[in-house]
mmCIF file of C-alpha atoms and ligand atoms in Angstrom:
data_model
loop_
_atom_site.group_PDB
_atom_site.id
_atom_site.type_symbol
_atom_site.label_atom_id
_atom_site.label_comp_id
_atom_site.label_asym_id
_atom_site.label_seq_id
_atom_site.Cartn_x
_atom_site.Cartn_y
_atom_site.Cartn_z
ATOM 1 C CA MET A 24 -0.207 -27.861 -9.004
ATOM 2 C CA MET A 25 -2.934 -25.563 -10.126
ATOM 3 C CA ARG A 26 -4.954 -24.904 -12.905
ATOM 4 C CA LEU A 27 -3.437 -22.826 -15.743
ATOM 5 C CA ASP A 28 -6.476 -20.128 -16.174
ATOM 6 C CA LYS A 29 -6.224 -19.831 -12.578
ATOM 7 C CA LEU A 30 -2.420 -19.128 -11.984
ATOM 8 C CA LEU A 31 -2.777 -16.471 -14.857
ATOM 9 C CA SER A 32 -5.728 -14.727 -13.003
ATOM 10 C CA HIS A 33 -3.644 -14.949 -10.395
ATOM 11 C CA SER A 34 -0.640 -13.321 -11.727
ATOM 12 C CA GLY A 35 -2.489 -10.359 -12.679
ATOM 13 C CA TYR A 36 -3.200 -11.163 -16.876
ATOM 14 C CA GLY A 37 -7.340 -10.715 -16.268
ATOM 15 C CA THR A 38 -10.235 -12.224 -15.243
ATOM 16 C CA ARG A 39 -10.695 -15.934 -15.492
ATOM 17 C CA LYS A 40 -12.560 -15.155 -18.497
ATOM 18 C CA GLU A 41 -10.096 -12.853 -19.991
ATOM 19 C CA VAL A 42 -6.880 -15.437 -19.778
ATOM 20 C CA LYS A 43 -9.207 -18.005 -21.027
ATOM 21 C CA GLU A 44 -9.569 -16.308 -24.376
ATOM 22 C CA PHE A 45 -5.847 -15.773 -24.145
ATOM 23 C CA ILE A 46 -5.365 -19.444 -23.602
ATOM 24 C CA ARG A 47 -7.696 -20.407 -26.425
ATOM 25 C CA LYS A 48 -5.853 -18.114 -28.974
ATOM 26 C CA GLY A 49 -2.939 -19.947 -28.363
ATOM 27 C CA LEU A 50 -1.125 -17.240 -26.902
ATOM 28 C CA VAL A 51 0.006 -19.623 -23.360
ATOM 29 C CA LEU A 52 2.976 -21.787 -23.543
ATOM 30 C CA VAL A 53 3.843 -24.053 -21.027
ATOM 31 C CA ASN A 54 7.280 -25.580 -20.947
ATOM 32 C CA GLY A 55 7.486 -24.597 -24.601
ATOM 33 C CA GLU A 56 4.502 -25.803 -25.561
ATOM 34 C CA VAL A 57 1.319 -23.827 -26.897
ATOM 35 C CA ILE A 58 -1.589 -25.098 -24.360
ATOM 36 C CA LEU A 59 -5.129 -24.715 -25.547
ATOM 37 C CA ASN A 60 -6.870 -26.151 -22.832
ATOM 38 C CA ASP A 61 -7.645 -23.808 -19.499
ATOM 39 C CA ASP A 62 -8.013 -26.941 -16.921
ATOM 40 C CA PHE A 63 -4.589 -27.487 -17.745
ATOM 41 C CA LYS A 64 -2.505 -28.559 -14.615
ATOM 42 C CA VAL A 65 0.627 -26.740 -14.080
ATOM 43 C CA ASP A 66 3.411 -26.887 -11.596
ATOM 44 C CA GLU A 67 3.262 -22.987 -10.309
ATOM 45 C CA ILE A 68 6.979 -23.613 -9.385
ATOM 46 C CA ASN A 69 8.932 -25.290 -11.931
ATOM 47 C CA ASP A 70 6.997 -25.024 -15.115
ATOM 48 C CA ASP A 71 8.172 -22.081 -17.522
ATOM 49 C CA ILE A 72 5.048 -20.287 -18.431
ATOM 50 C CA ILE A 73 5.007 -17.256 -21.279
ATOM 51 C CA ILE A 74 1.692 -15.411 -21.802
ATOM 52 C CA ALA A 75 1.868 -13.177 -24.972
ATOM 53 C CA ASN A 76 5.811 -13.548 -25.345
ATOM 54 C CA GLU A 77 5.973 -12.638 -21.558
ATOM 55 C CA GLU A 78 7.254 -14.656 -18.889
ATOM 56 C CA VAL A 79 4.827 -15.407 -16.164
ATOM 57 C CA ASN A 80 6.366 -15.229 -12.223
ATOM 58 C CA TYR A 81 3.580 -16.478 -10.284
ATOM 59 C CA GLU A 82 4.053 -15.282 -6.888
ATOM 60 C CA LYS A 83 1.572 -16.254 -4.036
ATOM 61 C CA MET A 84 2.167 -13.202 -2.041
ATOM 62 C CA VAL A 85 1.175 -9.746 -3.915
ATOM 63 C CA TYR A 86 2.806 -6.497 -3.056
ATOM 64 C CA ILE A 87 1.045 -3.258 -4.491
ATOM 65 C CA MET A 88 1.830 0.091 -4.164
ATOM 66 C CA LEU A 89 -1.055 2.281 -4.736
ATOM 67 C CA ASN A 90 -0.891 5.914 -4.559
ATOM 68 C CA LYS A 91 -4.436 6.276 -2.793
ATOM 69 C CA PRO A 92 -6.643 9.365 -3.464
ATOM 70 C CA SER A 93 -9.073 11.000 -1.147
ATOM 71 C CA GLY A 94 -12.497 9.253 -1.249
ATOM 72 C CA TYR A 95 -11.804 6.201 -0.473
ATOM 73 C CA VAL A 96 -11.702 3.862 2.612
ATOM 74 C CA SER A 97 -8.775 1.632 3.780
ATOM 75 C CA ALA A 98 -11.238 -1.466 4.327
ATOM 76 C CA THR A 99 -11.966 -4.469 1.792
ATOM 77 C CA PHE A 100 -15.540 -3.708 2.300
ATOM 78 C CA ASP A 101 -17.686 -0.300 3.107
ATOM 79 C CA ASN A 102 -21.661 0.226 2.785
ATOM 80 C CA ASN A 103 -21.345 3.305 2.160
ATOM 81 C CA SER A 104 -18.097 4.453 0.444
ATOM 82 C CA PRO A 105 -15.663 2.795 -2.316
ATOM 83 C CA THR A 106 -12.645 1.171 -0.606
ATOM 84 C CA VAL A 107 -9.218 1.274 -1.992
ATOM 85 C CA LEU A 108 -9.686 -2.516 -3.534
ATOM 86 C CA ASP A 109 -12.086 -1.018 -5.626
ATOM 87 C CA LEU A 110 -9.066 0.708 -7.193
ATOM 88 C CA ILE A 111 -7.615 -2.557 -7.922
ATOM 89 C CA SER A 112 -8.439 -4.821 -10.691
ATOM 90 C CA GLY A 113 -7.375 -8.238 -11.596
ATOM 91 C CA TYR A 114 -6.981 -9.594 -8.037
ATOM 92 C CA GLU A 115 -10.097 -10.309 -7.148
ATOM 93 C CA LYS A 116 -9.551 -13.899 -5.852
ATOM 94 C CA ARG A 117 -5.795 -13.164 -3.871
ATOM 95 C CA ASN A 118 -7.714 -12.199 -0.546
ATOM 96 C CA LEU A 119 -5.938 -8.651 -0.399
ATOM 97 C CA PHE A 120 -6.151 -6.024 2.167
ATOM 98 C CA PRO A 121 -4.962 -2.807 3.042
ATOM 99 C CA VAL A 122 -1.912 -3.004 5.117
ATOM 100 C CA GLY A 123 -2.762 -0.335 7.745
ATOM 101 C CA ARG A 124 -4.786 2.532 7.357
ATOM 102 C CA LEU A 125 -5.117 6.084 5.943
ATOM 103 C CA ASP A 126 -8.098 8.408 6.398
ATOM 104 C CA LYS A 127 -10.632 8.604 3.965
ATOM 105 C CA ASP A 128 -9.681 12.130 3.053
ATOM 106 C CA THR A 129 -6.078 11.090 3.267
ATOM 107 C CA GLU A 130 -3.511 10.353 0.136
ATOM 108 C CA GLY A 131 -0.383 8.847 -0.878
ATOM 109 C CA LEU A 132 0.970 5.748 -0.108
ATOM 110 C CA LEU A 133 -0.608 2.277 0.726
ATOM 111 C CA ILE A 134 0.401 -0.993 0.705
ATOM 112 C CA ILE A 135 -1.931 -3.441 -0.401
ATOM 113 C CA SER A 136 -1.070 -7.196 0.186
ATOM 114 C CA ASN A 137 -2.103 -10.535 1.156
ATOM 115 C CA ASP A 138 1.202 -11.340 3.253
ATOM 116 C CA GLY A 139 -0.830 -11.307 6.218
ATOM 117 C CA GLY A 140 2.732 -12.090 8.432
ATOM 118 C CA LEU A 141 4.373 -9.041 7.031
ATOM 119 C CA ALA A 142 1.348 -6.981 8.015
ATOM 120 C CA HIS A 143 1.436 -7.992 10.854
ATOM 121 C CA LYS A 144 4.794 -7.355 11.410
ATOM 122 C CA LEU A 145 4.673 -3.583 9.677
ATOM 123 C CA LEU A 146 1.871 -2.664 11.977
ATOM 124 C CA SER A 147 2.995 -4.338 15.348
ATOM 125 C CA PRO A 148 3.442 -1.328 17.611
ATOM 126 C CA LYS A 149 6.450 -2.745 19.042
ATOM 127 C CA ASN A 150 8.297 -2.178 15.628
ATOM 128 C CA HIS A 151 7.927 1.246 15.314
ATOM 129 C CA VAL A 152 7.592 1.272 11.625
ATOM 130 C CA SER A 153 8.184 4.740 10.344
ATOM 131 C CA LYS A 154 5.366 6.498 8.236
ATOM 132 C CA LYS A 155 6.176 9.953 6.529
ATOM 133 C CA TYR A 156 3.469 12.476 5.983
ATOM 134 C CA TYR A 157 3.328 15.884 3.556
ATOM 135 C CA LEU A 158 1.073 18.131 5.218
ATOM 136 C CA LYS A 159 -0.925 21.526 4.683
ATOM 137 C CA TYR A 160 -2.233 23.014 8.073
ATOM 138 C CA ASP A 161 -4.153 26.208 8.821
ATOM 139 C CA GLY A 162 -2.952 28.156 11.884
ATOM 140 C CA LYS A 163 -0.013 29.575 13.428
ATOM 141 C CA TYR A 164 3.774 28.112 13.101
ATOM 142 C CA LYS A 165 5.937 28.522 16.027
ATOM 143 C CA ASP A 166 9.361 27.785 16.351
ATOM 144 C CA ASN A 167 8.495 24.864 19.154
ATOM 145 C CA PHE A 168 6.563 22.600 17.010
ATOM 146 C CA LYS A 169 9.854 20.492 16.078
ATOM 147 C CA ASP A 170 10.797 20.084 20.068
ATOM 148 C CA ILE A 171 7.098 19.373 21.295
ATOM 149 C CA PHE A 172 6.636 16.419 18.962
ATOM 150 C CA ASN A 173 9.952 15.443 19.266
ATOM 151 C CA LYS A 174 9.460 15.151 23.272
ATOM 152 C CA GLY A 175 5.708 13.487 22.367
ATOM 153 C CA ILE A 176 2.416 14.952 23.623
ATOM 154 C CA GLN A 177 -0.844 13.448 25.157
ATOM 155 C CA ILE A 178 -3.603 12.510 22.982
ATOM 156 C CA ASP A 179 -6.411 11.188 24.404
ATOM 157 C CA ASP A 180 -4.788 8.118 26.339
ATOM 158 C CA TYR A 181 -1.715 7.881 24.936
ATOM 159 C CA PHE A 182 1.427 9.760 24.715
ATOM 160 C CA THR A 183 2.873 9.986 21.312
ATOM 161 C CA LYS A 184 6.557 8.463 20.653
ATOM 162 C CA PRO A 185 9.215 11.509 19.371
ATOM 163 C CA ALA A 186 8.034 12.299 15.918
ATOM 164 C CA ILE A 187 10.158 14.344 13.599
ATOM 165 C CA TYR A 188 8.484 17.668 12.442
ATOM 166 C CA GLU A 189 10.003 19.455 9.542
ATOM 167 C CA ASP A 190 8.716 22.836 8.541
ATOM 168 C CA LEU A 191 8.658 23.541 5.269
ATOM 169 C CA GLY A 192 7.073 27.295 5.481
ATOM 170 C CA ASN A 193 3.969 28.369 3.998
ATOM 171 C CA ASN A 194 1.898 26.361 6.424
ATOM 172 C CA GLU A 195 3.530 23.201 5.085
ATOM 173 C CA ALA A 196 5.493 20.342 6.661
ATOM 174 C CA TYR A 197 6.725 16.915 6.811
ATOM 175 C CA MET A 198 6.009 14.646 10.099
ATOM 176 C CA THR A 199 7.641 11.406 10.640
ATOM 177 C CA ILE A 200 5.811 9.218 13.182
ATOM 178 C CA TYR A 201 6.729 5.941 14.308
ATOM 179 C CA GLU A 202 3.087 4.587 15.352
ATOM 180 C CA GLY A 203 -0.173 4.956 13.655
ATOM 181 C CA LYS A 204 -3.193 5.810 16.235
ATOM 182 C CA PHE A 205 -6.316 6.728 14.606
ATOM 183 C CA HIS A 206 -6.210 10.491 13.097
ATOM 184 C CA GLN A 207 -2.699 10.728 14.899
ATOM 185 C CA VAL A 208 -1.067 13.273 12.531
ATOM 186 C CA LYS A 209 -3.896 15.759 12.385
ATOM 187 C CA LYS A 210 -4.659 15.089 16.467
ATOM 188 C CA MET A 211 -0.880 16.009 16.606
ATOM 189 C CA MET A 212 -1.713 19.298 14.914
ATOM 190 C CA GLU A 213 -4.088 20.004 16.865
ATOM 191 C CA TYR A 214 -2.556 19.752 19.985
ATOM 192 C CA VAL A 215 -0.431 22.829 18.661
ATOM 193 C CA ASN A 216 -3.833 24.628 17.538
ATOM 194 C CA CYS A 217 -3.243 23.869 13.908
ATOM 195 C CA SER A 218 -5.652 22.026 11.663
ATOM 196 C CA VAL A 219 -4.677 19.917 9.155
ATOM 197 C CA THR A 220 -6.481 20.790 5.519
ATOM 198 C CA TYR A 221 -4.144 18.352 3.565
ATOM 199 C CA LEU A 222 -2.472 15.003 4.347
ATOM 200 C CA GLU A 223 -0.590 12.740 2.141
ATOM 201 C CA ARG A 224 1.630 9.863 3.165
ATOM 202 C CA ILE A 225 4.886 9.617 0.980
ATOM 203 C CA LYS A 226 7.067 7.084 2.524
ATOM 204 C CA PHE A 227 6.164 3.486 4.383
ATOM 205 C CA GLY A 228 8.900 2.105 6.201
ATOM 206 C CA ASN A 229 11.639 1.802 3.723
ATOM 207 C CA ILE A 230 9.079 2.291 0.862
ATOM 208 C CA ASN A 231 8.891 5.892 -0.993
ATOM 209 C CA LEU A 232 5.890 6.607 -2.750
ATOM 210 C CA ASP A 233 6.536 6.555 -6.718
ATOM 211 C CA SER A 234 6.029 10.042 -8.158
ATOM 212 C CA ASN A 235 5.374 8.388 -11.347
ATOM 213 C CA LEU A 236 1.974 6.809 -10.047
ATOM 214 C CA LYS A 237 -0.655 9.197 -10.509
ATOM 215 C CA ARG A 238 -3.673 9.641 -7.713
ATOM 216 C CA GLY A 239 -5.659 6.155 -8.025
ATOM 217 C CA GLU A 240 -2.895 4.352 -9.730
ATOM 218 C CA TYR A 241 -0.772 1.371 -8.555
ATOM 219 C CA ARG A 242 1.828 -1.037 -9.312
ATOM 220 C CA LEU A 243 3.364 -4.338 -8.010
ATOM 221 C CA LEU A 244 6.139 -3.465 -5.958
ATOM 222 C CA THR A 245 9.520 -4.573 -7.138
ATOM 223 C CA LYS A 246 11.710 -7.604 -5.697
ATOM 224 C CA GLU A 247 13.914 -4.876 -4.279
ATOM 225 C CA GLU A 248 11.054 -2.879 -2.525
ATOM 226 C CA ILE A 249 9.671 -6.265 -1.029
ATOM 227 C CA GLU A 250 12.923 -6.633 0.286
ATOM 228 C CA LEU A 251 13.197 -3.524 1.567
ATOM 229 C CA LEU A 252 9.672 -3.443 2.785
ATOM 230 C CA LYS A 253 10.374 -6.637 5.008
ATOM 231 C CA ASN A 254 13.434 -4.979 6.138
ATOM 232 C CA SER A 255 11.572 -1.558 7.257
ATOM 233 C CA ASN A 256 12.104 0.208 10.445
HETATM 234 N N1 URA B 313 -2.634 10.612 10.470
HETATM 235 C C1 URA B 313 -3.982 10.723 10.656
HETATM 236 O O1 URA B 313 -4.351 11.734 10.799
HETATM 237 N N2 URA B 313 -4.496 10.461 9.292
HETATM 238 C C2 URA B 313 -4.147 9.662 8.439
HETATM 239 O O2 URA B 313 -4.714 8.859 7.356
HETATM 240 C C3 URA B 313 -2.740 8.918 8.764
HETATM 241 C C4 URA B 313 -1.716 9.583 9.669
#
């Protein structure tokens, strides 16, 4: 059992103060009855809860797809820069964190969640979850890039796993990697004397970046996407 205002706020319907307003205005029904007190206790599994004619689906775990803009760090807190969590509102008490990291200047698909178990699985090096990037680079393209990245290269103290490089012409490419070392794509391109000038993640595991999301926008993953994410490889 939990407080009605807490459940609504945790479900993304606003801050505690905002959802209390909804309740006081008589917009919230529990099992068909209007509830006017915000400390009303609800059974989050079995009760039917309606807010402003919309059914509330309380999920303890939250899975958000963010289209990360440049300029935000992938952390829950930073002394100097805004974080990706500053872009998300209404989930303040849900202990969200970014699942993995994109560089401050990297854009695109970032999953934000509070599911530590899933994050651990997706980020564990032994699971080789794929990440696909679109990139632009300065430097000269050579036909052997595909082979070089497919064979793997020595970067710092590690040898990269086979990666898929797809050249798009015009100093643009896709790169799919199966690990996620610090600055990995940028370092891989440096290895072939190129410098990444723009980087965007377009796929993470089985999840594609939703092209309807503008930079800085986010949405909850659908049930199907959550399943896809859980089965990612
Ligand atoms: N590789 C990088 O170099 N940067 C990222 O943000 C992600 C992958």
